[in-house]
């Protein structure tokens, strides 16, 4: 439970798309992405924080 990991993979259809996050997600030394990068794949890595009952976003990586 305390070490659950969740990864998102985003890829738009050639048009930048808005990404919205609810209160269950918080930035943890990285900024939460707010839009996709046109035509590129983005990965967002999260780790469950049992103490605070939120997903800490710990990694954001964009295709070059």
PDB file of N, CA and C in Angstrom:
ATOM      1  N   UNK A   1       0.835  -1.189   0.000  1.00  0.00           N
ATOM      2  CA  UNK A   1       0.000   0.000   0.000  1.00  0.00           C
ATOM      3  C   UNK A   1       0.873   1.244   0.000  1.00  0.00           C
ATOM      4  N   UNK A   2       1.825   1.349   0.911  1.00  0.00           N
ATOM      5  CA  UNK A   2       2.639   2.545   1.039  1.00  0.00           C
ATOM      6  C   UNK A   2       3.605   2.757  -0.106  1.00  0.00           C
ATOM      7  N   UNK A   3       3.870   1.733  -0.900  1.00  0.00           N
ATOM      8  CA  UNK A   3       4.842   1.889  -1.978  1.00  0.00           C
ATOM      9  C   UNK A   3       4.217   1.693  -3.361  1.00  0.00           C
ATOM     10  N   UNK A   4       2.936   1.967  -3.491  1.00  0.00           N
ATOM     11  CA  UNK A   4       2.290   1.831  -4.797  1.00  0.00           C
ATOM     12  C   UNK A   4       2.847   2.870  -5.765  1.00  0.00           C
ATOM     13  N   UNK A   5       3.001   2.438  -7.014  1.00  0.00           N
ATOM     14  CA  UNK A   5       3.508   3.312  -8.063  1.00  0.00           C
ATOM     15  C   UNK A   5       2.479   3.336  -9.190  1.00  0.00           C
ATOM     16  N   UNK A   6       2.295   4.504  -9.773  1.00  0.00           N
ATOM     17  CA  UNK A   6       1.335   4.667 -10.865  1.00  0.00           C
ATOM     18  C   UNK A   6       1.995   5.526 -11.929  1.00  0.00           C
ATOM     19  N   UNK A   7       1.934   5.090 -13.174  1.00  0.00           N
ATOM     20  CA  UNK A   7       2.532   5.835 -14.276  1.00  0.00           C
ATOM     21  C   UNK A   7       1.481   6.177 -15.313  1.00  0.00           C
ATOM     22  N   UNK A   8       1.514   7.417 -15.775  1.00  0.00           N
ATOM     23  CA  UNK A   8       0.650   7.862 -16.864  1.00  0.00           C
ATOM     24  C   UNK A   8       1.482   7.964 -18.131  1.00  0.00           C
ATOM     25  N   UNK A   9       0.867   7.668 -19.252  1.00  0.00           N
ATOM     26  CA  UNK A   9       1.479   7.901 -20.562  1.00  0.00           C
ATOM     27  C   UNK A   9       0.507   8.773 -21.341  1.00  0.00           C
ATOM     28  N   UNK A  10       0.976   9.940 -21.783  1.00  0.00           N
ATOM     29  CA  UNK A  10       0.154  10.862 -22.555  1.00  0.00           C
ATOM     30  C   UNK A  10       0.728  10.984 -23.961  1.00  0.00           C
ATOM     31  N   UNK A  11      -0.138  10.998 -24.961  1.00  0.00           N
ATOM     32  CA  UNK A  11       0.257  11.355 -26.321  1.00  0.00           C
ATOM     33  C   UNK A  11      -0.971  11.933 -26.993  1.00  0.00           C
ATOM     34  N   UNK A  12      -0.835  13.157 -27.481  1.00  0.00           N
ATOM     35  CA  UNK A  12      -1.988  13.812 -28.101  1.00  0.00           C
ATOM     36  C   UNK A  12      -2.139  13.370 -29.561  1.00  0.00           C
ATOM     37  N   UNK A  13      -3.097  13.956 -30.240  1.00  0.00           N
ATOM     38  CA  UNK A  13      -3.368  13.598 -31.633  1.00  0.00           C
ATOM     39  C   UNK A  13      -2.905  14.686 -32.596  1.00  0.00           C
ATOM     40  N   UNK A  14      -1.822  15.365 -32.236  1.00  0.00           N
ATOM     41  CA  UNK A  14      -1.307  16.434 -33.077  1.00  0.00           C
ATOM     42  C   UNK A  14      -1.749  17.817 -32.637  1.00  0.00           C
ATOM     43  N   UNK A  15      -2.559  17.884 -31.591  1.00  0.00           N
ATOM     44  CA  UNK A  15      -3.007  19.145 -31.010  1.00  0.00           C
ATOM     45  C   UNK A  15      -2.683  19.109 -29.525  1.00  0.00           C
ATOM     46  N   UNK A  16      -2.038  20.160 -29.018  1.00  0.00           N
ATOM     47  CA  UNK A  16      -1.726  20.218 -27.585  1.00  0.00           C
ATOM     48  C   UNK A  16      -3.012  20.107 -26.776  1.00  0.00           C
ATOM     49  N   UNK A  17      -2.992  19.302 -25.740  1.00  0.00           N
ATOM     50  CA  UNK A  17      -4.155  19.077 -24.880  1.00  0.00           C
ATOM     51  C   UNK A  17      -3.852  19.508 -23.459  1.00  0.00           C
ATOM     52  N   UNK A  18      -4.863  20.065 -22.803  1.00  0.00           N
ATOM     53  CA  UNK A  18      -4.735  20.491 -21.411  1.00  0.00           C
ATOM     54  C   UNK A  18      -4.791  19.280 -20.493  1.00  0.00           C
ATOM     55  N   UNK A  19      -3.936  19.269 -19.484  1.00  0.00           N
ATOM     56  CA  UNK A  19      -3.944  18.236 -18.453  1.00  0.00           C
ATOM     57  C   UNK A  19      -4.333  18.909 -17.148  1.00  0.00           C
ATOM     58  N   UNK A  20      -5.357  18.399 -16.496  1.00  0.00           N
ATOM     59  CA  UNK A  20      -5.759  18.943 -15.195  1.00  0.00           C
ATOM     60  C   UNK A  20      -5.579  17.866 -14.133  1.00  0.00           C
ATOM     61  N   UNK A  21      -5.193  18.288 -12.950  1.00  0.00           N
ATOM     62  CA  UNK A  21      -4.933  17.389 -11.829  1.00  0.00           C
ATOM     63  C   UNK A  21      -5.858  17.768 -10.688  1.00  0.00           C
ATOM     64  N   UNK A  22      -6.400  16.760  -9.996  1.00  0.00           N
ATOM     65  CA  UNK A  22      -7.230  17.076  -8.832  1.00  0.00           C
ATOM     66  C   UNK A  22      -6.366  17.050  -7.566  1.00  0.00           C
ATOM     67  N   UNK A  23      -6.990  17.240  -6.427  1.00  0.00           N
ATOM     68  CA  UNK A  23      -6.270  17.355  -5.158  1.00  0.00           C
ATOM     69  C   UNK A  23      -5.601  16.047  -4.725  1.00  0.00           C
ATOM     70  N   UNK A  24      -5.861  14.948  -5.425  1.00  0.00           N
ATOM     71  CA  UNK A  24      -5.222  13.670  -5.104  1.00  0.00           C
ATOM     72  C   UNK A  24      -3.787  13.604  -5.607  1.00  0.00           C
ATOM     73  N   UNK A  25      -3.362  14.598  -6.384  1.00  0.00           N
ATOM     74  CA  UNK A  25      -2.007  14.632  -6.943  1.00  0.00           C
ATOM     75  C   UNK A  25      -1.319  15.912  -6.499  1.00  0.00           C
ATOM     76  N   UNK A  26      -0.027  15.788  -6.137  1.00  0.00           N
ATOM     77  CA  UNK A  26       0.745  16.985  -5.803  1.00  0.00           C
ATOM     78  C   UNK A  26       2.153  16.861  -6.368  1.00  0.00           C
ATOM     79  N   UNK A  27       2.722  18.001  -6.686  1.00  0.00           N
ATOM     80  CA  UNK A  27       4.078  18.045  -7.215  1.00  0.00           C
ATOM     81  C   UNK A  27       5.063  17.695  -6.107  1.00  0.00           C
ATOM     82  N   UNK A  28       6.048  16.887  -6.432  1.00  0.00           N
ATOM     83  CA  UNK A  28       7.086  16.514  -5.477  1.00  0.00           C
ATOM     84  C   UNK A  28       8.434  16.682  -6.175  1.00  0.00           C
ATOM     85  N   UNK A  29       8.980  17.884  -6.091  1.00  0.00           N
ATOM     86  CA  UNK A  29      10.246  18.278  -6.722  1.00  0.00           C
ATOM     87  C   UNK A  29      10.187  18.303  -8.241  1.00  0.00           C
ATOM     88  N   UNK A  30       9.004  18.202  -8.824  1.00  0.00           N
ATOM     89  CA  UNK A  30       8.789  18.411 -10.259  1.00  0.00           C
ATOM     90  C   UNK A  30       7.481  19.180 -10.406  1.00  0.00           C
ATOM     91  N   UNK A  31       7.357  19.915 -11.478  1.00  0.00           N
ATOM     92  CA  UNK A  31       6.105  20.633 -11.737  1.00  0.00           C
ATOM     93  C   UNK A  31       5.106  19.683 -12.393  1.00  0.00           C
ATOM     94  N   UNK A  32       3.852  19.798 -11.996  1.00  0.00           N
ATOM     95  CA  UNK A  32       2.807  19.020 -12.653  1.00  0.00           C
ATOM     96  C   UNK A  32       2.626  19.570 -14.068  1.00  0.00           C
ATOM     97  N   UNK A  33       2.708  18.716 -15.080  1.00  0.00           N
ATOM     98  CA  UNK A  33       2.513  19.222 -16.437  1.00  0.00           C
ATOM     99  C   UNK A  33       1.071  19.687 -16.637  1.00  0.00           C
ATOM    100  N   UNK A  34       0.904  20.742 -17.418  1.00  0.00           N
ATOM    101  CA  UNK A  34      -0.435  21.285 -17.652  1.00  0.00           C
ATOM    102  C   UNK A  34      -0.898  21.125 -19.094  1.00  0.00           C
ATOM    103  N   UNK A  35       0.039  20.797 -20.003  1.00  0.00           N
ATOM    104  CA  UNK A  35      -0.326  20.539 -21.395  1.00  0.00           C
ATOM    105  C   UNK A  35       0.564  19.449 -21.970  1.00  0.00           C
ATOM    106  N   UNK A  36       0.061  18.814 -23.009  1.00  0.00           N
ATOM    107  CA  UNK A  36       0.891  17.854 -23.737  1.00  0.00           C
ATOM    108  C   UNK A  36       1.796  18.623 -24.689  1.00  0.00           C
ATOM    109  N   UNK A  37       2.841  17.965 -25.164  1.00  0.00           N
ATOM    110  CA  UNK A  37       3.716  18.532 -26.177  1.00  0.00           C
ATOM    111  C   UNK A  37       3.288  17.904 -27.499  1.00  0.00           C
ATOM    112  N   UNK A  38       2.953  18.730 -28.468  1.00  0.00           N
ATOM    113  CA  UNK A  38       2.364  18.252 -29.719  1.00  0.00           C
ATOM    114  C   UNK A  38       3.173  17.106 -30.326  1.00  0.00           C
ATOM    115  N   UNK A  39       2.487  15.977 -30.510  1.00  0.00           N
ATOM    116  CA  UNK A  39       3.077  14.825 -31.179  1.00  0.00           C
ATOM    117  C   UNK A  39       4.122  14.065 -30.392  1.00  0.00           C
ATOM    118  N   UNK A  40       4.346  14.417 -29.143  1.00  0.00           N
ATOM    119  CA  UNK A  40       5.378  13.764 -28.330  1.00  0.00           C
ATOM    120  C   UNK A  40       4.740  12.955 -27.203  1.00  0.00           C
ATOM    121  N   UNK A  41       5.410  11.886 -26.807  1.00  0.00           N
ATOM    122  CA  UNK A  41       4.957  11.069 -25.682  1.00  0.00           C
ATOM    123  C   UNK A  41       5.496  11.658 -24.389  1.00  0.00           C
ATOM    124  N   UNK A  42       4.647  11.668 -23.365  1.00  0.00           N
ATOM    125  CA  UNK A  42       5.034  12.153 -22.039  1.00  0.00           C
ATOM    126  C   UNK A  42       4.706  11.069 -21.018  1.00  0.00           C
ATOM    127  N   UNK A  43       5.620  10.823 -20.103  1.00  0.00           N
ATOM    128  CA  UNK A  43       5.381   9.917 -18.985  1.00  0.00           C
ATOM    129  C   UNK A  43       5.380  10.717 -17.691  1.00  0.00           C
ATOM    130  N   UNK A  44       4.445  10.390 -16.811  1.00  0.00           N
ATOM    131  CA  UNK A  44       4.363  11.014 -15.495  1.00  0.00           C
ATOM    132  C   UNK A  44       4.345   9.901 -14.458  1.00  0.00           C
ATOM    133  N   UNK A  45       5.330   9.895 -13.568  1.00  0.00           N
ATOM    134  CA  UNK A  45       5.435   8.861 -12.543  1.00  0.00           C
ATOM    135  C   UNK A  45       4.967   9.365 -11.194  1.00  0.00           C
ATOM    136  N   UNK A  46       4.159   8.550 -10.533  1.00  0.00           N
ATOM    137  CA  UNK A  46       3.587   8.920  -9.234  1.00  0.00           C
ATOM    138  C   UNK A  46       3.855   7.817  -8.213  1.00  0.00           C
ATOM    139  N   UNK A  47       3.963   8.219  -6.971  1.00  0.00           N
ATOM    140  CA  UNK A  47       4.133   7.275  -5.857  1.00  0.00           C
ATOM    141  C   UNK A  47       3.131   7.645  -4.777  1.00  0.00           C
ATOM    142  N   UNK A  48       2.429   6.641  -4.253  1.00  0.00           N
ATOM    143  CA  UNK A  48       1.419   6.875  -3.218  1.00  0.00           C
ATOM    144  C   UNK A  48       2.079   7.293  -1.916  1.00  0.00           C
ATOM    145  N   UNK A  49       1.608   8.376  -1.324  1.00  0.00           N
ATOM    146  CA  UNK A  49       2.081   8.850  -0.032  1.00  0.00           C
ATOM    147  C   UNK A  49       0.997   8.519   0.984  1.00  0.00           C
ATOM    148  N   UNK A  50       1.204   7.439   1.691  1.00  0.00           N
ATOM    149  CA  UNK A  50       0.198   6.936   2.637  1.00  0.00           C
ATOM    150  C   UNK A  50      -0.038   7.912   3.790  1.00  0.00           C
ATOM    151  N   UNK A  51       1.002   8.607   4.225  1.00  0.00           N
ATOM    152  CA  UNK A  51       0.864   9.544   5.346  1.00  0.00           C
ATOM    153  C   UNK A  51      -0.086  10.688   5.030  1.00  0.00           C
ATOM    154  N   UNK A  52      -0.023  11.178   3.785  1.00  0.00           N
ATOM    155  CA  UNK A  52      -0.829  12.335   3.399  1.00  0.00           C
ATOM    156  C   UNK A  52      -2.013  11.973   2.498  1.00  0.00           C
ATOM    157  N   UNK A  53      -2.125  10.708   2.137  1.00  0.00           N
ATOM    158  CA  UNK A  53      -3.207  10.214   1.261  1.00  0.00           C
ATOM    159  C   UNK A  53      -3.283  10.973  -0.062  1.00  0.00           C
ATOM    160  N   UNK A  54      -2.123  11.106  -0.712  1.00  0.00           N
ATOM    161  CA  UNK A  54      -2.046  11.738  -2.030  1.00  0.00           C
ATOM    162  C   UNK A  54      -1.043  10.978  -2.897  1.00  0.00           C
ATOM    163  N   UNK A  55      -1.165  11.183  -4.205  1.00  0.00           N
ATOM    164  CA  UNK A  55      -0.158  10.688  -5.138  1.00  0.00           C
ATOM    165  C   UNK A  55       0.885  11.786  -5.310  1.00  0.00           C
ATOM    166  N   UNK A  56       2.131  11.511  -4.937  1.00  0.00           N
ATOM    167  CA  UNK A  56       3.225  12.447  -5.174  1.00  0.00           C
ATOM    168  C   UNK A  56       3.730  12.224  -6.595  1.00  0.00           C
ATOM    169  N   UNK A  57       3.717  13.267  -7.414  1.00  0.00           N
ATOM    170  CA  UNK A  57       4.258  13.179  -8.767  1.00  0.00           C
ATOM    171  C   UNK A  57       5.760  13.391  -8.653  1.00  0.00           C
ATOM    172  N   UNK A  58       6.525  12.332  -8.940  1.00  0.00           N
ATOM    173  CA  UNK A  58       7.954  12.344  -8.693  1.00  0.00           C
ATOM    174  C   UNK A  58       8.796  12.406  -9.970  1.00  0.00           C
ATOM    175  N   UNK A  59       8.163  12.252 -11.146  1.00  0.00           N
ATOM    176  CA  UNK A  59       8.921  12.276 -12.390  1.00  0.00           C
ATOM    177  C   UNK A  59       8.023  12.695 -13.549  1.00  0.00           C
ATOM    178  N   UNK A  60       8.586  13.508 -14.426  1.00  0.00           N
ATOM    179  CA  UNK A  60       7.931  13.896 -15.671  1.00  0.00           C
ATOM    180  C   UNK A  60       8.994  13.818 -16.758  1.00  0.00           C
ATOM    181  N   UNK A  61       8.697  13.079 -17.812  1.00  0.00           N
ATOM    182  CA  UNK A  61       9.669  12.907 -18.892  1.00  0.00           C
ATOM    183  C   UNK A  61       8.964  13.064 -20.225  1.00  0.00           C
ATOM    184  N   UNK A  62       9.554  13.895 -21.084  1.00  0.00           N
ATOM    185  CA  UNK A  62       9.011  14.136 -22.417  1.00  0.00           C
ATOM    186  C   UNK A  62       9.942  13.569 -23.482  1.00  0.00           C
ATOM    187  N   UNK A  63       9.347  12.996 -24.512  1.00  0.00           N
ATOM    188  CA  UNK A  63      10.107  12.521 -25.662  1.00  0.00           C
ATOM    189  C   UNK A  63      10.820  13.698 -26.304  1.00  0.00           C
ATOM    190  N   UNK A  64      12.057  13.477 -26.701  1.00  0.00           N
ATOM    191  CA  UNK A  64      12.815  14.547 -27.365  1.00  0.00           C
ATOM    192  C   UNK A  64      12.495  14.626 -28.837  1.00  0.00           C
TER     193      UNK A  64
END
